[in-house]
Coordinates of C-alpha atoms in Angstrom, one line a residue:
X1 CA 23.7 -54.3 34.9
X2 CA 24.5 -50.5 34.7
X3 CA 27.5 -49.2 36.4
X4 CA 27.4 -48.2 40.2
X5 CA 27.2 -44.1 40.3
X6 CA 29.9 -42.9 42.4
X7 CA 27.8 -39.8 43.9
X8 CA 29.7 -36.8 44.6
X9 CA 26.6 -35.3 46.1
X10 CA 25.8 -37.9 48.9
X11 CA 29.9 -38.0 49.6
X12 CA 30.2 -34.5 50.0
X13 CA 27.2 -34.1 52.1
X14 CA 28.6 -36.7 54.9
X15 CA 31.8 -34.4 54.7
X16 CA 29.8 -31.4 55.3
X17 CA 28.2 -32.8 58.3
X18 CA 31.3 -34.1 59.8
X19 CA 33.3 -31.2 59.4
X20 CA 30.2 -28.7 60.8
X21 CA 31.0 -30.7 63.7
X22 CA 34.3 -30.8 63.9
X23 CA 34.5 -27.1 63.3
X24 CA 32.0 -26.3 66.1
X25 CA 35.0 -28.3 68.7
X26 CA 37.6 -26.5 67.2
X27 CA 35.8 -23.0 67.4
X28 CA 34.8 -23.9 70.7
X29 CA 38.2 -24.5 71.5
X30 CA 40.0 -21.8 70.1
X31 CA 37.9 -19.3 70.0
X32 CA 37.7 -18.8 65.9
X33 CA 36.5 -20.7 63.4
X34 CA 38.9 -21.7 60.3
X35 CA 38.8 -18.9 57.8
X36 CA 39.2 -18.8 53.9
X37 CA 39.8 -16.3 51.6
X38 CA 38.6 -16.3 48.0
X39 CA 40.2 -13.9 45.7
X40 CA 37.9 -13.3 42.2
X41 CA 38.6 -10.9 39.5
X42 CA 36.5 -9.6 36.8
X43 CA 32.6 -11.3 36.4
X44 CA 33.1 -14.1 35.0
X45 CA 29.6 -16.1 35.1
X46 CA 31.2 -19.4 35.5
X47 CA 33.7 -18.2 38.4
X48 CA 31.1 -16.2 39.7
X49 CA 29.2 -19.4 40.3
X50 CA 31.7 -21.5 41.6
X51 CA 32.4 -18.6 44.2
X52 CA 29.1 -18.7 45.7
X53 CA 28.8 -22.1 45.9
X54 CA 32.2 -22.0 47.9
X55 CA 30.9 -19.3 50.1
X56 CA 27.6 -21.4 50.7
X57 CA 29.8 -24.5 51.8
X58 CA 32.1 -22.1 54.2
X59 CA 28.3 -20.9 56.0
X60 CA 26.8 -24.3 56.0
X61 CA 30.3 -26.1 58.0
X62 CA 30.8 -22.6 60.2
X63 CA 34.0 -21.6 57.9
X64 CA 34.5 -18.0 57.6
X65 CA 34.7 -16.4 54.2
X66 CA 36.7 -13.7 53.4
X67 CA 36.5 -13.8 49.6
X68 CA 37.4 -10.3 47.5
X69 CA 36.3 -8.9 44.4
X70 CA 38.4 -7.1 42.4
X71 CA 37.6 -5.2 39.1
X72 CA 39.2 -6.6 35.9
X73 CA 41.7 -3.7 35.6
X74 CA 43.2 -4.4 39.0
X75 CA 46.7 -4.9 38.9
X76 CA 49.4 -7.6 39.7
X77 CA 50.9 -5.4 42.2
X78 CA 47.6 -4.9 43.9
X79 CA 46.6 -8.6 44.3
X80 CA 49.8 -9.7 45.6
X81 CA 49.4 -6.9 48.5
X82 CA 46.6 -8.3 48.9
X83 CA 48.0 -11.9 49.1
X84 CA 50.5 -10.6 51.4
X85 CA 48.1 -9.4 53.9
X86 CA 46.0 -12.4 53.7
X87 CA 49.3 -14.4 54.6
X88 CA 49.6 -12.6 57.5
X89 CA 46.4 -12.3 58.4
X90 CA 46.1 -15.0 61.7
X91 CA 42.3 -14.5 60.6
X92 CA 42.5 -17.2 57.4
X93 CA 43.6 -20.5 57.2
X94 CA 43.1 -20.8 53.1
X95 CA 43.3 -19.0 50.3
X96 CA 42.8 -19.6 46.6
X97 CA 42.7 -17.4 43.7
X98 CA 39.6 -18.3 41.2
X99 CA 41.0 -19.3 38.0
X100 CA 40.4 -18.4 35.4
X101 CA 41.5 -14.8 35.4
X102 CA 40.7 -12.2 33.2
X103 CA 42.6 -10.3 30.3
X104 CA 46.8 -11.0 29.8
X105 CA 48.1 -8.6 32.4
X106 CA 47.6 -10.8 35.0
X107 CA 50.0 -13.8 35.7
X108 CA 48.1 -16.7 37.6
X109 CA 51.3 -18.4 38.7
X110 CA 52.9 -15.8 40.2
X111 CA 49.9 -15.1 42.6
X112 CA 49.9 -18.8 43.8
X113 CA 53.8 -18.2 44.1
X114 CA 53.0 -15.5 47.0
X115 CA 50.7 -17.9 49.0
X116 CA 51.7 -18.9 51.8
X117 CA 52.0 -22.7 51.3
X118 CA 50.8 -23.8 54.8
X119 CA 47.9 -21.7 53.1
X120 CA 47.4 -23.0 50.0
X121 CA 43.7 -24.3 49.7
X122 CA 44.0 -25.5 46.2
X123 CA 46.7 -27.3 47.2
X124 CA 48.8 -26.4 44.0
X125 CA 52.2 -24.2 44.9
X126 CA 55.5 -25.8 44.7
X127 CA 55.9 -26.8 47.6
X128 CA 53.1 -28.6 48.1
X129 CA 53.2 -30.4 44.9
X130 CA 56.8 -31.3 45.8
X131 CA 55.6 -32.5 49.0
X132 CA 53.3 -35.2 47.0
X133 CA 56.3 -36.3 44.9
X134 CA 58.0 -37.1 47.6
X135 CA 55.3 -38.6 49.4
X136 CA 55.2 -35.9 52.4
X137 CA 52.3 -35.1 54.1
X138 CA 50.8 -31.6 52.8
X139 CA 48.1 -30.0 51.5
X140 CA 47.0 -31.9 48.0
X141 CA 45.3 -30.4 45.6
X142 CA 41.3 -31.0 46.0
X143 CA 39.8 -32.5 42.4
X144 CA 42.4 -35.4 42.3
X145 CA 42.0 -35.4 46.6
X146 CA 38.6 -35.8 45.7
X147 CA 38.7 -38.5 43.1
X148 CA 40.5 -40.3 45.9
X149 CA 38.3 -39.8 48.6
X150 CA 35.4 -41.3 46.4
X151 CA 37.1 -44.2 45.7
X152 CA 37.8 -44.7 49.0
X153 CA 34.4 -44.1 50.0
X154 CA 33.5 -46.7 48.0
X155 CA 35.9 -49.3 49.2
X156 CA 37.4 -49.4 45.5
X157 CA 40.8 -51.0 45.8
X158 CA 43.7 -49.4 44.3
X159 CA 46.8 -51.5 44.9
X160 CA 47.9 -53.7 42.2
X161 CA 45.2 -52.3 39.4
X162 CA 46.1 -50.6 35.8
X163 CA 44.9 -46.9 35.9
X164 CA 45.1 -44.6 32.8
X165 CA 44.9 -40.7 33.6
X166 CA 43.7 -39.0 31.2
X167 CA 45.1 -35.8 30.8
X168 CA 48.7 -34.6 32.0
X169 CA 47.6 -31.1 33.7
X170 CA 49.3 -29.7 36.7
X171 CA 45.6 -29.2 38.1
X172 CA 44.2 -32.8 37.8
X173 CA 45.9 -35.3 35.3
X174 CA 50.2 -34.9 37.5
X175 CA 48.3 -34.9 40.8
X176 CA 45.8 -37.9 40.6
X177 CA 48.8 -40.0 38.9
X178 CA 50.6 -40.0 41.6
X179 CA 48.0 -40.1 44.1
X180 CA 47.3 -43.5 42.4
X181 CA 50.4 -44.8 42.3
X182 CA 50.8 -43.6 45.7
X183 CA 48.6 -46.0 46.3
X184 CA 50.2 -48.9 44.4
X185 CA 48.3 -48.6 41.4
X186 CA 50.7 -49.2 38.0
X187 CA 49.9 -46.0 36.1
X188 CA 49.7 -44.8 32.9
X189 CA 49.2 -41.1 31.9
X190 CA 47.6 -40.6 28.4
X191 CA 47.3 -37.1 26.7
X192 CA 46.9 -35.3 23.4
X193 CA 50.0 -36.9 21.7
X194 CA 48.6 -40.2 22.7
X195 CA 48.6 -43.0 19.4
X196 CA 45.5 -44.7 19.4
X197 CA 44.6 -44.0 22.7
X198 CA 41.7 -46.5 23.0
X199 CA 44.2 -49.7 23.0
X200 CA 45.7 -47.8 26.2
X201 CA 42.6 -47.2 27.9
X202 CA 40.9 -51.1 27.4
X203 CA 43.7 -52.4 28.9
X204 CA 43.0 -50.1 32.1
X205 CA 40.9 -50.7 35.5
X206 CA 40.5 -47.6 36.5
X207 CA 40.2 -44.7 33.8
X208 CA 40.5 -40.9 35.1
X209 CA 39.3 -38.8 32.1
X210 CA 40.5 -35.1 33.0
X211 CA 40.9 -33.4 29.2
X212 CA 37.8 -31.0 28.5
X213 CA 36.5 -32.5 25.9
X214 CA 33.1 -33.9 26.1
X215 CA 32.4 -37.3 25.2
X216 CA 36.1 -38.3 24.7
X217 CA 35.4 -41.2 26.2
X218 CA 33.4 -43.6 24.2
X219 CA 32.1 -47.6 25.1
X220 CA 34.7 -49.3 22.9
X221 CA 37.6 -47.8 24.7
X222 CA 36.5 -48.8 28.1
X223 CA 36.9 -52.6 29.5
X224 CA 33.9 -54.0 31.0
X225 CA 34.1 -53.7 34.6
X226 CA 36.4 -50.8 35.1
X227 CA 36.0 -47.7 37.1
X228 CA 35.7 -44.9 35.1
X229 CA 36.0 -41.3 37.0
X230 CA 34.9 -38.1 34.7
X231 CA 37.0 -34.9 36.3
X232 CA 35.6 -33.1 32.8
X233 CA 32.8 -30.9 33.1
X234 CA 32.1 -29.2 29.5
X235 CA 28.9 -27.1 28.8
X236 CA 26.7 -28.0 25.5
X237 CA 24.3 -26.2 23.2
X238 CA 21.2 -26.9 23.5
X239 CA 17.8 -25.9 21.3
X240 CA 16.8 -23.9 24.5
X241 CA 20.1 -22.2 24.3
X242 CA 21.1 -22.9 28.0
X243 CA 23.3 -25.6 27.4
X244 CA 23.9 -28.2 29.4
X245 CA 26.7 -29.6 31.1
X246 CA 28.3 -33.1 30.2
X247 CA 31.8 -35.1 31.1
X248 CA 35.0 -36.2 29.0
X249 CA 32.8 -39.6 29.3
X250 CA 29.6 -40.6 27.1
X251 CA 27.7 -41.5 30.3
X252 CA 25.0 -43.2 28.3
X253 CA 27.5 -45.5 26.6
X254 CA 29.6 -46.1 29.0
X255 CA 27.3 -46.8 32.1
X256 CA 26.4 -50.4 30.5
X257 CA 29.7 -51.7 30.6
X258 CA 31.4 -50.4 33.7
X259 CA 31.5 -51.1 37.2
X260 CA 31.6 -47.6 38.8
X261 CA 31.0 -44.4 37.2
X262 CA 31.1 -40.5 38.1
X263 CA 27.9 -38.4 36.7
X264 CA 28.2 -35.0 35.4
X265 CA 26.9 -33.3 37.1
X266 CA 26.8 -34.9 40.9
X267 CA 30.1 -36.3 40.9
X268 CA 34.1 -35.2 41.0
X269 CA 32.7 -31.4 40.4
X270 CA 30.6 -31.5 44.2
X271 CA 34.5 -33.2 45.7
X272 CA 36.8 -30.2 44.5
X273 CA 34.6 -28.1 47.0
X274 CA 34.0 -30.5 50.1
X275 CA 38.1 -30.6 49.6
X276 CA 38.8 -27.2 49.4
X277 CA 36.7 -27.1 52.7
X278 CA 39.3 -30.1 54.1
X279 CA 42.1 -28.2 53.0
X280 CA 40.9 -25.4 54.8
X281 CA 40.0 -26.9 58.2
X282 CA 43.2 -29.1 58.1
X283 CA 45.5 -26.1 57.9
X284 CA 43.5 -24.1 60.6
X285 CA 44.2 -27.4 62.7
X286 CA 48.1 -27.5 62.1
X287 CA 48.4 -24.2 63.0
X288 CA 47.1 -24.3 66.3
X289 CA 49.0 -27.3 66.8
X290 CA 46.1 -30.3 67.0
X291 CA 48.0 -32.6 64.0

C-alpha cells in the first residue's frame, strides 16, 4: 500500500478559512485588521516568489500587508530604521525579513536582532527561540510549527516514538527537535558529520529530512511504516530547462514503504506560509489583550 500523503495544500486551506474568520471578529472588534510587514531586498526570483505568495495569503484571510522593497545597495543602517519604525508602528503585528539577502554588506542576524520579538513572524530571534527551550509559550518558528500542525492534523502520535531530524539548522533541524521532544518523542538529530547515517534513520518512526539535498533520502534508509516529513525543497534540471522542484526524500522510493509522507511540492512548503499567517494573527491577539 503506498504511503498516506500528508497534504500541505488541503491543511493550509482549512487554516485559511478559519483564520478569514477569525480575522473578520477581531477586525470587527478592534477596528484593524492584524498587519504584516515583509521586508525584501534585491530581485531575487525565488524570494520574489515566495513574497507574493505571502502577500496573496495576507488578502485572502483580511491580513494587511505592508511588505517593502528595497534596492540591493541599500544599507544596514537603512533597514534597521526601517525595522525600528515598523516596531513601533501599532499598524503591524509581524514582520519578517526574506532571506536570503543579497551581496556581503548586509548582516541577516543583526536585522532579526532589531525585531521586536512580540513581532517576530518567523518566529526565530533569541528570545523566542529561548522561549521554546524552555518550553514557554511564544512565537515558534513556522516550517517546524508547520510540520507539527500536520502531524497533528493527522492524528499522528508523537509521544513515546524514535524521530531522527535531519539537519541541525537554526531555521528547521534545532526547532522541530525540540518541538518533538516537546512532545515526548526520544530524538535524534543527524547531520553532515553523521557515520553511516542510514543505520540511524531505520531505526526511526518518524524521519524529518531538512538538509537541501535532493533525494538524500533513499528506500533502504527508511523503516517500513514510518512517517517521513520532507522540509527540503531543491530545484532540478530539466531537458525543458525549467527545472523542477523535488524533496531531501526520493518520493517514488520511499512512498512504497512508509506510512505517511509529505510531497514536494504540496506539503511542509504550503505550512511555513499558513504559519507565518498564525504567527501574525496570534501576536495581533496578545496585543490587544484576547490571550
Amino acid at each position: 500500500m503506498p504511503a498516506q500523503l500528508l497534504d500541505g495544500k488541503v491543511l493550509s486551506q482549512r487554516m485559511y478559512a478559519a483564520m478569514t474568520t477569525q480575522v473578520q471578529e477581531l477586525t470587527t472588534k478592534y477596528g484593524r485588521p492584524p498587519g504584516l510587514a515583509v521586508l525584501m531586498v534585491g530581485d531575487n526570483p525565488a524570494s520574489a516568489a515566495y513574497v507574493r505568495n505571502k502577500e496573496r495569503a495576507c488578502e485572502r484571510v483580511g491580513i494587511a500587508s505592508f511588505g517593502t522593497h528595497f534596492p540591493t545597495d541599500v544599507t544596514q543602517a537603512e533597514l534597521e530604521q526601517t525595522i525600528q519604525a515598523l516596531n513601533t508602528d501599532d499598524r503591524v503585528d509581524g514582520i519578517l525579513v526574506q532571506l536570503p539577502l543579497p551581496g556581503n554588506h548586509l548582516d541577516g542576524t543583526a536585522l532579526l536582532l532589531k525585531i521586536d520579538p512580540s513581532k517576530d513572524a518567523d518566529g526565530l530571534h533569541p528570545d523566542n527561540l529561548g522561549r521554546l527551550m524552555r518550553g514557554e509559550p511564544g512565537l515558534r518558528s513556522c516550517t517546524p510549527n508547520g510540520v507539527m500542525e500536520m502531524l497533528k492534523a493527522y492524528d499522528i502520535a508523537v509521544a513515546g516514538k524514535k524521530a531522527v531530524v535531519i539537519g541541525r539548522s537554526i531555521l528547521v533541524g534545532k526547532p522541530i527537535a525540540l518541538m518533538l521532544l516537546a512532545e515526548n518523542a526520544t530524538v535524534t538529530i543527524a547531520h553532515s558529520r553523521t557515520p553511516d547515517l542510514a543505520t540511524v534513520t531505520q531505526e526511526a518512526d518518524i524521519v524529518v529530512a531538512a538538509v537541501g539535498r535532493p533525494n538524500l533520502v533513499t528506500a533502504d534508509m527508511v523503516k517500513p511504516g514510518a512517517v517521513v516529513i520532507d522540509v527540503g525543497i531543491n530545484r532540478i534540471p530539466t531537458e525543458s530547462g525549467k527545472g523542477r522542484l523535488v524533496g531531501d526524500v526520493d518520493f517514488a522510493a520511499v512512498e512504497s514503504i512508509a506510512s505517511y509522507i509529505t510531497p514536494v511540492p504540496g506539503g511542509v512548503g504550503q505550512m511555513t506560509v499558513a504559519m507565518l499567517l498564525h504567527n501574525t494573527v496570534l501576536s495581533y491577539s496578545r496585543r490587544l489583550g484576547e490571550t
